[in-house]
Amino acid sequence: MVPEPDPVDRLLLDELGELPAGRIAVIGDDTGALAEAVAERAAGSVAEGGAGEGSVVAHSDRLVSERAVATTGVPVVPTLGEALAGAELVVLRLPNSLDALDEIARTAALLGADGVRIVAGGRVKHMTRSMNDVLAASFEEVSASLGRQKSRVLHARTRRAVEQTWPRSRHHASLDLTVYAHGAAFAGTRLDAGTALLVRQLDQVTDTDRTAVDLGCGTGVLASLLRRRFDDVVAVDVSAAAVASARLTTQGRVDVRRSVGLTELPDASVGAIVSNPPFHVGAAKDSTPTLEMIDDAARVLVPGGQLVLVYNAHLPYLPRLRGVGETEILARDRHYLVTRTLRA
């Protein structure tokens, strides 16, 4: 069952104004409530010459969100570009990342219809003035609604002539690796501190003739480095932006898949799992997906297979890891632990 629209959804719906006759793109809906409500309003406006239900499409970066939206019957498209091509109205749940917002705004300005406008909403505590500035780089007119129920909406209209700067790339000489990143990919083209610590321990991942998995692959840094040592490497991420980035970074040498955790991997099929797992779902801290992944690692690893993780030292992972098998700390610094667990 699709949940009721939350305060951000309701304010967005009140701020939409007259619906256009053409395509409406709903971006970043996590539950399907917003997409369903927009489609219902579009269907109701047909008699007045407005948009029809079939003109509404949706794109969500996270696969779990995409599946939730798909249950509403609103057509879901796999890429941001497909969703925004020809769009006259973009209804957006504001992303946490300014880079993600910049890619959305630039893509809308480049691929949207002549009069494309963006109506973007979020919780006030997660919004910054920089979001206005990012939108203003792609649209001439940017304004904010009055706040309501701790939510606010930004309006952007009159597109500028902009260049597409996504995906971006950076060469890391220390790794002899060029990293590509779309806006919503974690850490962008940087090597974040946790991944950097884990990279220094990769030589302790012992040889295996089974599949090696980079779980939560992000831009594909770990997968690329694993591929230098192992013949069969699979990179998995729930994010469409991450998967697209990792495919560029790994240059076709790695099997990159969009999937939720390890759910699509067979039992006892994997020799090693390496991961810098997320501890946020959206803006909220949530260790549940990683704890579930640790449990599932016991299923997909062969006996003696390795699970090598880096994570913030305060997170409650060690007891769960020890339930999978013998666990040792390979490295630590002020913020992170790198552990290796051997499946019992």
Coordinates of C-alpha atoms in Angstrom, one line a residue:
M1 CA 0.0 0.0 0.0
V2 CA 1.3 3.4 -1.0
P3 CA 1.6 5.7 2.1
E4 CA -0.2 9.0 2.3
P5 CA 1.8 12.1 1.0
D6 CA 4.0 13.6 3.7
P7 CA 4.2 17.4 4.5
V8 CA 6.8 17.9 1.7
D9 CA 4.6 16.1 -0.8
R10 CA 1.5 18.1 0.2
L11 CA 3.3 21.4 -0.1
L12 CA 4.7 20.4 -3.5
L13 CA 1.2 19.6 -4.7
D14 CA -0.1 22.9 -3.5
E15 CA 2.7 24.8 -5.3
L16 CA 2.5 23.1 -8.7
G17 CA 0.2 25.6 -10.2
E18 CA -1.5 24.8 -13.6
L19 CA -0.3 21.5 -15.0
P20 CA 1.1 21.6 -18.5
A21 CA -0.3 19.5 -21.3
G22 CA 3.0 17.7 -21.9
R23 CA 5.4 15.6 -19.9
I24 CA 5.6 15.9 -16.1
A25 CA 8.7 14.2 -14.5
V26 CA 8.6 13.3 -10.8
I27 CA 12.1 12.9 -9.5
G28 CA 13.4 11.5 -6.2
D29 CA 10.1 10.1 -4.8
D30 CA 11.0 7.4 -2.2
T31 CA 7.5 6.0 -1.5
G32 CA 5.3 6.5 -4.6
A33 CA 3.0 8.9 -2.7
L34 CA 4.1 11.9 -4.7
A35 CA 4.1 10.3 -8.1
E36 CA 0.7 8.8 -7.5
A37 CA -0.8 12.1 -6.4
V38 CA 0.7 14.0 -9.3
A39 CA -0.7 11.4 -11.8
E40 CA -4.1 11.6 -10.2
R41 CA -4.2 15.3 -10.5
A42 CA -3.0 15.1 -14.1
A43 CA -5.7 12.7 -14.9
G44 CA -8.3 15.0 -13.4
S45 CA -7.1 17.9 -15.5
V46 CA -7.7 16.2 -18.9
A47 CA -11.2 17.7 -19.2
E48 CA -9.7 21.2 -18.8
G49 CA -7.2 20.6 -21.5
G50 CA -4.3 19.9 -19.1
A51 CA -2.0 17.0 -18.7
G52 CA -3.1 13.4 -18.9
E53 CA -2.2 10.6 -16.5
G54 CA 0.0 9.0 -19.1
S55 CA 2.2 12.2 -19.4
V56 CA 3.6 11.6 -15.9
V57 CA 6.8 9.6 -15.6
A58 CA 9.1 9.1 -12.6
H59 CA 12.8 8.4 -11.8
S60 CA 14.2 7.6 -8.5
D61 CA 18.0 7.0 -7.9
R62 CA 17.6 4.2 -5.3
L63 CA 16.3 0.9 -6.6
V64 CA 14.1 0.3 -3.5
S65 CA 12.5 3.7 -4.2
E66 CA 12.0 2.9 -7.9
R67 CA 10.2 -0.3 -7.0
A68 CA 7.9 1.6 -4.5
V69 CA 7.0 4.1 -7.2
A70 CA 6.4 1.3 -9.8
T71 CA 3.6 -0.1 -7.6
T72 CA 1.5 3.0 -8.3
G73 CA 1.4 2.3 -12.0
V74 CA 3.2 5.5 -12.9
P75 CA 5.8 4.7 -15.6
V76 CA 9.3 4.5 -14.1
V77 CA 12.3 5.3 -16.4
P78 CA 15.8 4.1 -15.5
T79 CA 17.8 7.2 -16.2
L80 CA 17.6 10.9 -15.3
G81 CA 18.0 11.9 -18.9
E82 CA 15.1 9.8 -20.1
A83 CA 12.8 11.2 -17.4
L84 CA 13.7 14.9 -18.1
A85 CA 13.7 14.7 -21.9
G86 CA 10.9 17.0 -23.1
A87 CA 9.6 17.6 -19.6
E88 CA 7.6 20.7 -19.2
L89 CA 7.3 20.4 -15.4
V90 CA 9.8 18.7 -13.0
V91 CA 8.4 17.8 -9.6
L92 CA 11.4 17.1 -7.4
R93 CA 12.1 15.9 -3.9
L94 CA 15.3 17.8 -3.2
P95 CA 18.4 15.5 -2.9
N96 CA 20.9 15.8 -0.1
S97 CA 23.8 16.4 -2.5
L98 CA 24.3 19.7 -4.2
D99 CA 26.1 17.8 -7.0
A100 CA 23.0 15.7 -7.5
L101 CA 20.8 18.8 -7.6
D102 CA 23.2 20.4 -10.1
E103 CA 23.0 17.4 -12.5
I104 CA 19.2 17.4 -12.3
A105 CA 19.0 21.1 -13.0
R106 CA 21.5 21.1 -15.8
T107 CA 19.8 18.1 -17.4
A108 CA 16.4 19.7 -17.1
A109 CA 17.7 22.9 -18.7
L110 CA 19.3 21.0 -21.6
L111 CA 16.7 18.3 -22.3
G112 CA 13.5 19.8 -21.0
A113 CA 10.9 21.6 -23.1
D114 CA 11.3 25.3 -23.9
G115 CA 9.2 26.4 -20.9
V116 CA 10.4 23.8 -18.4
R117 CA 10.1 24.7 -14.8
I118 CA 11.2 22.9 -11.6
V119 CA 9.1 22.7 -8.4
A120 CA 11.4 21.3 -5.7
G121 CA 10.6 20.5 -2.1
G122 CA 12.3 19.4 1.0
R123 CA 12.4 19.6 4.8
V124 CA 13.7 23.0 5.9
K125 CA 16.3 21.5 8.2
H126 CA 17.9 19.8 5.2
M127 CA 17.8 22.8 2.9
T128 CA 20.5 25.4 2.4
R129 CA 20.9 28.7 0.5
S130 CA 23.4 26.9 -1.7
M131 CA 20.5 25.0 -3.3
N132 CA 19.1 28.3 -4.6
D133 CA 22.5 29.1 -6.0
V134 CA 22.8 25.7 -7.7
L135 CA 19.4 26.1 -9.4
A136 CA 20.3 29.7 -10.4
A137 CA 23.2 28.3 -12.4
S138 CA 20.7 26.6 -14.7
F139 CA 17.6 28.8 -14.4
E140 CA 17.2 32.6 -14.4
E141 CA 14.4 32.8 -11.9
V142 CA 14.6 31.1 -8.6
S143 CA 12.2 31.7 -5.7
A144 CA 11.1 30.1 -2.5
S145 CA 7.7 29.4 -1.1
L146 CA 6.6 30.2 2.4
G147 CA 7.4 27.5 4.9
R148 CA 4.7 25.1 6.1
Q149 CA 5.0 22.2 8.5
K150 CA 8.8 22.6 8.5
S151 CA 8.9 22.2 4.7
R152 CA 9.6 24.6 1.8
V153 CA 9.5 24.6 -1.9
L154 CA 11.9 26.2 -4.4
H155 CA 10.7 27.3 -7.9
A156 CA 13.0 27.5 -10.9
R157 CA 12.0 28.7 -14.3
T158 CA 13.4 30.3 -17.5
R159 CA 16.2 28.0 -18.4
R160 CA 19.7 29.3 -19.1
A161 CA 22.1 28.1 -21.9
V162 CA 24.2 25.7 -19.9
E163 CA 26.8 23.0 -20.6
Q164 CA 26.5 19.5 -19.3
T165 CA 29.3 18.9 -16.9
W166 CA 28.2 15.4 -15.7
P167 CA 29.6 12.9 -15.3
R168 CA 32.8 14.4 -14.1
S169 CA 36.2 12.7 -13.8
R170 CA 39.4 12.9 -11.9
H171 CA 42.7 10.9 -12.3
H172 CA 44.2 9.6 -9.1
A173 CA 47.9 9.1 -9.8
S174 CA 48.5 7.1 -6.6
L175 CA 46.0 4.5 -7.8
D176 CA 46.7 4.9 -11.5
L177 CA 42.9 5.2 -11.9
T178 CA 40.5 7.7 -13.4
V179 CA 37.3 7.9 -11.4
Y180 CA 34.0 9.0 -13.0
A181 CA 31.0 10.3 -11.1
H182 CA 27.5 11.4 -11.7
G183 CA 26.1 13.9 -9.3
A184 CA 24.3 11.5 -7.0
A185 CA 27.2 9.1 -6.6
F186 CA 28.7 9.0 -3.1
A187 CA 31.9 11.0 -2.7
G188 CA 31.9 12.1 -6.3
T189 CA 35.4 11.8 -7.9
R190 CA 37.1 12.0 -4.5
L191 CA 38.6 9.1 -2.6
D192 CA 36.8 9.4 0.7
A193 CA 38.7 8.7 3.9
G194 CA 37.1 5.4 4.6
T195 CA 37.7 4.0 1.1
A196 CA 41.3 5.3 1.3
L197 CA 41.9 3.3 4.5
L198 CA 40.3 0.2 3.0
V199 CA 42.4 0.5 -0.2
R200 CA 45.5 0.2 1.8
Q201 CA 44.3 -3.2 3.2
L202 CA 43.3 -4.7 -0.1
D203 CA 46.5 -6.7 -0.4
Q204 CA 45.2 -8.7 2.7
V205 CA 42.2 -10.0 0.7
T206 CA 43.6 -13.4 -0.1
D207 CA 43.4 -15.0 -3.5
T208 CA 40.2 -16.7 -4.4
D209 CA 39.1 -18.6 -7.5
R210 CA 35.5 -17.5 -6.7
T211 CA 33.7 -14.2 -7.4
A212 CA 34.9 -11.1 -5.6
V213 CA 32.2 -8.6 -4.9
D214 CA 32.4 -4.8 -4.4
L215 CA 29.2 -4.2 -2.4
G216 CA 27.9 -0.7 -2.5
C217 CA 30.4 0.0 -5.2
G218 CA 29.8 3.8 -5.5
T219 CA 32.0 5.0 -8.3
G220 CA 33.7 1.7 -8.7
V221 CA 37.1 2.4 -7.1
L222 CA 37.4 -0.8 -5.1
A223 CA 36.0 -2.9 -8.0
S224 CA 38.6 -1.5 -10.3
L225 CA 41.4 -2.3 -7.9
L226 CA 40.0 -5.8 -7.2
R227 CA 39.9 -6.5 -11.0
R228 CA 43.7 -6.1 -11.1
R229 CA 44.0 -9.2 -8.9
F230 CA 40.8 -11.2 -9.5
D231 CA 39.4 -12.5 -12.8
D232 CA 35.7 -12.4 -11.7
V233 CA 34.6 -9.2 -10.0
V234 CA 31.0 -8.1 -9.5
A235 CA 30.2 -4.5 -8.4
V236 CA 26.8 -3.9 -6.9
D237 CA 24.9 -0.8 -5.9
V238 CA 21.3 0.3 -5.3
S239 CA 21.9 3.7 -6.9
A240 CA 21.4 4.3 -10.6
A241 CA 24.0 7.1 -10.5
A242 CA 26.5 4.9 -8.8
V243 CA 26.1 2.1 -11.3
A244 CA 26.4 4.5 -14.2
S245 CA 29.6 5.9 -12.6
A246 CA 31.1 2.6 -11.8
R247 CA 30.6 1.3 -15.4
L248 CA 32.6 4.3 -16.6
T249 CA 35.3 3.9 -14.0
T250 CA 35.7 0.2 -14.5
Q251 CA 35.7 0.6 -18.3
G252 CA 33.8 -2.6 -19.0
R253 CA 36.2 -4.9 -17.1
V254 CA 33.8 -5.5 -14.2
D255 CA 30.2 -6.8 -14.1
V256 CA 28.4 -3.8 -12.6
R257 CA 24.8 -4.5 -11.4
R258 CA 22.1 -2.4 -9.8
S259 CA 20.7 -4.5 -7.0
V260 CA 19.6 -4.3 -3.4
G261 CA 22.5 -5.7 -1.4
L262 CA 23.5 -9.3 -2.1
T263 CA 19.9 -10.5 -2.7
E264 CA 20.5 -11.6 -6.3
L265 CA 23.7 -13.6 -5.6
P266 CA 23.4 -17.4 -5.2
D267 CA 24.2 -19.2 -2.0
A268 CA 27.9 -20.1 -1.4
S269 CA 29.0 -18.4 -4.7
V270 CA 31.3 -15.7 -3.5
G271 CA 34.9 -15.9 -2.3
A272 CA 35.3 -12.3 -1.0
I273 CA 33.1 -9.3 -0.3
V274 CA 34.7 -5.9 0.1
S275 CA 32.6 -2.9 1.1
N276 CA 32.4 0.6 2.4
P277 CA 28.7 0.4 3.3
P278 CA 26.5 3.4 3.8
F279 CA 25.0 4.2 7.1
H280 CA 22.5 6.7 5.8
V281 CA 19.2 6.2 4.1
G282 CA 18.5 9.5 2.5
A283 CA 19.3 12.1 5.2
A284 CA 18.6 9.7 8.1
K285 CA 21.2 7.6 9.8
D286 CA 20.3 4.0 9.5
S287 CA 22.5 1.0 9.9
T288 CA 19.8 -1.5 9.2
P289 CA 20.7 -2.2 5.5
T290 CA 24.3 -2.9 6.5
L291 CA 23.3 -5.2 9.3
E292 CA 21.1 -7.1 6.9
M293 CA 23.9 -7.3 4.4
I294 CA 26.2 -8.8 7.1
D295 CA 23.7 -11.5 7.8
D296 CA 23.2 -12.2 4.1
A297 CA 27.0 -12.4 3.6
A298 CA 27.0 -15.7 5.5
R299 CA 24.6 -17.0 2.9
V300 CA 26.6 -16.0 -0.3
L301 CA 30.1 -16.6 1.0
V302 CA 31.7 -20.0 0.6
P303 CA 33.1 -21.5 3.8
G304 CA 36.3 -19.6 4.6
G305 CA 35.2 -16.7 2.4
Q306 CA 36.1 -13.2 3.4
L307 CA 34.0 -10.2 4.3
V308 CA 36.2 -7.1 4.5
L309 CA 34.5 -3.9 5.6
V310 CA 35.4 -0.3 6.5
Y311 CA 33.0 1.6 8.8
N312 CA 32.8 4.3 11.4
A313 CA 34.2 2.9 14.6
H314 CA 31.1 3.8 16.7
L315 CA 28.7 1.7 14.5
P316 CA 27.4 -1.6 16.0
Y317 CA 28.8 -4.0 13.4
L318 CA 31.4 -6.1 15.3
P319 CA 28.9 -8.3 17.3
R320 CA 27.0 -9.0 14.1
L321 CA 30.3 -9.8 12.2
R322 CA 31.4 -12.2 14.9
G323 CA 28.1 -14.0 14.3
V324 CA 29.3 -14.7 10.8
G325 CA 32.7 -16.0 11.7
E326 CA 36.1 -15.1 13.1
T327 CA 36.7 -11.4 12.9
E328 CA 39.9 -9.4 13.1
I329 CA 40.7 -5.7 12.9
L330 CA 43.0 -5.0 10.0
A331 CA 43.4 -1.3 10.5
R332 CA 42.0 1.6 12.4
D333 CA 42.4 5.4 12.6
R334 CA 40.6 8.1 14.5
H335 CA 37.3 7.5 12.7
Y336 CA 37.3 4.1 10.9
L337 CA 37.8 0.4 11.4
V338 CA 38.7 -2.1 8.7
T339 CA 37.7 -5.6 9.6
R340 CA 38.0 -9.0 8.0
T341 CA 35.6 -11.8 8.8
L342 CA 36.1 -15.4 7.7
R343 CA 32.8 -17.2 7.2
A344 CA 32.6 -20.1 9.6

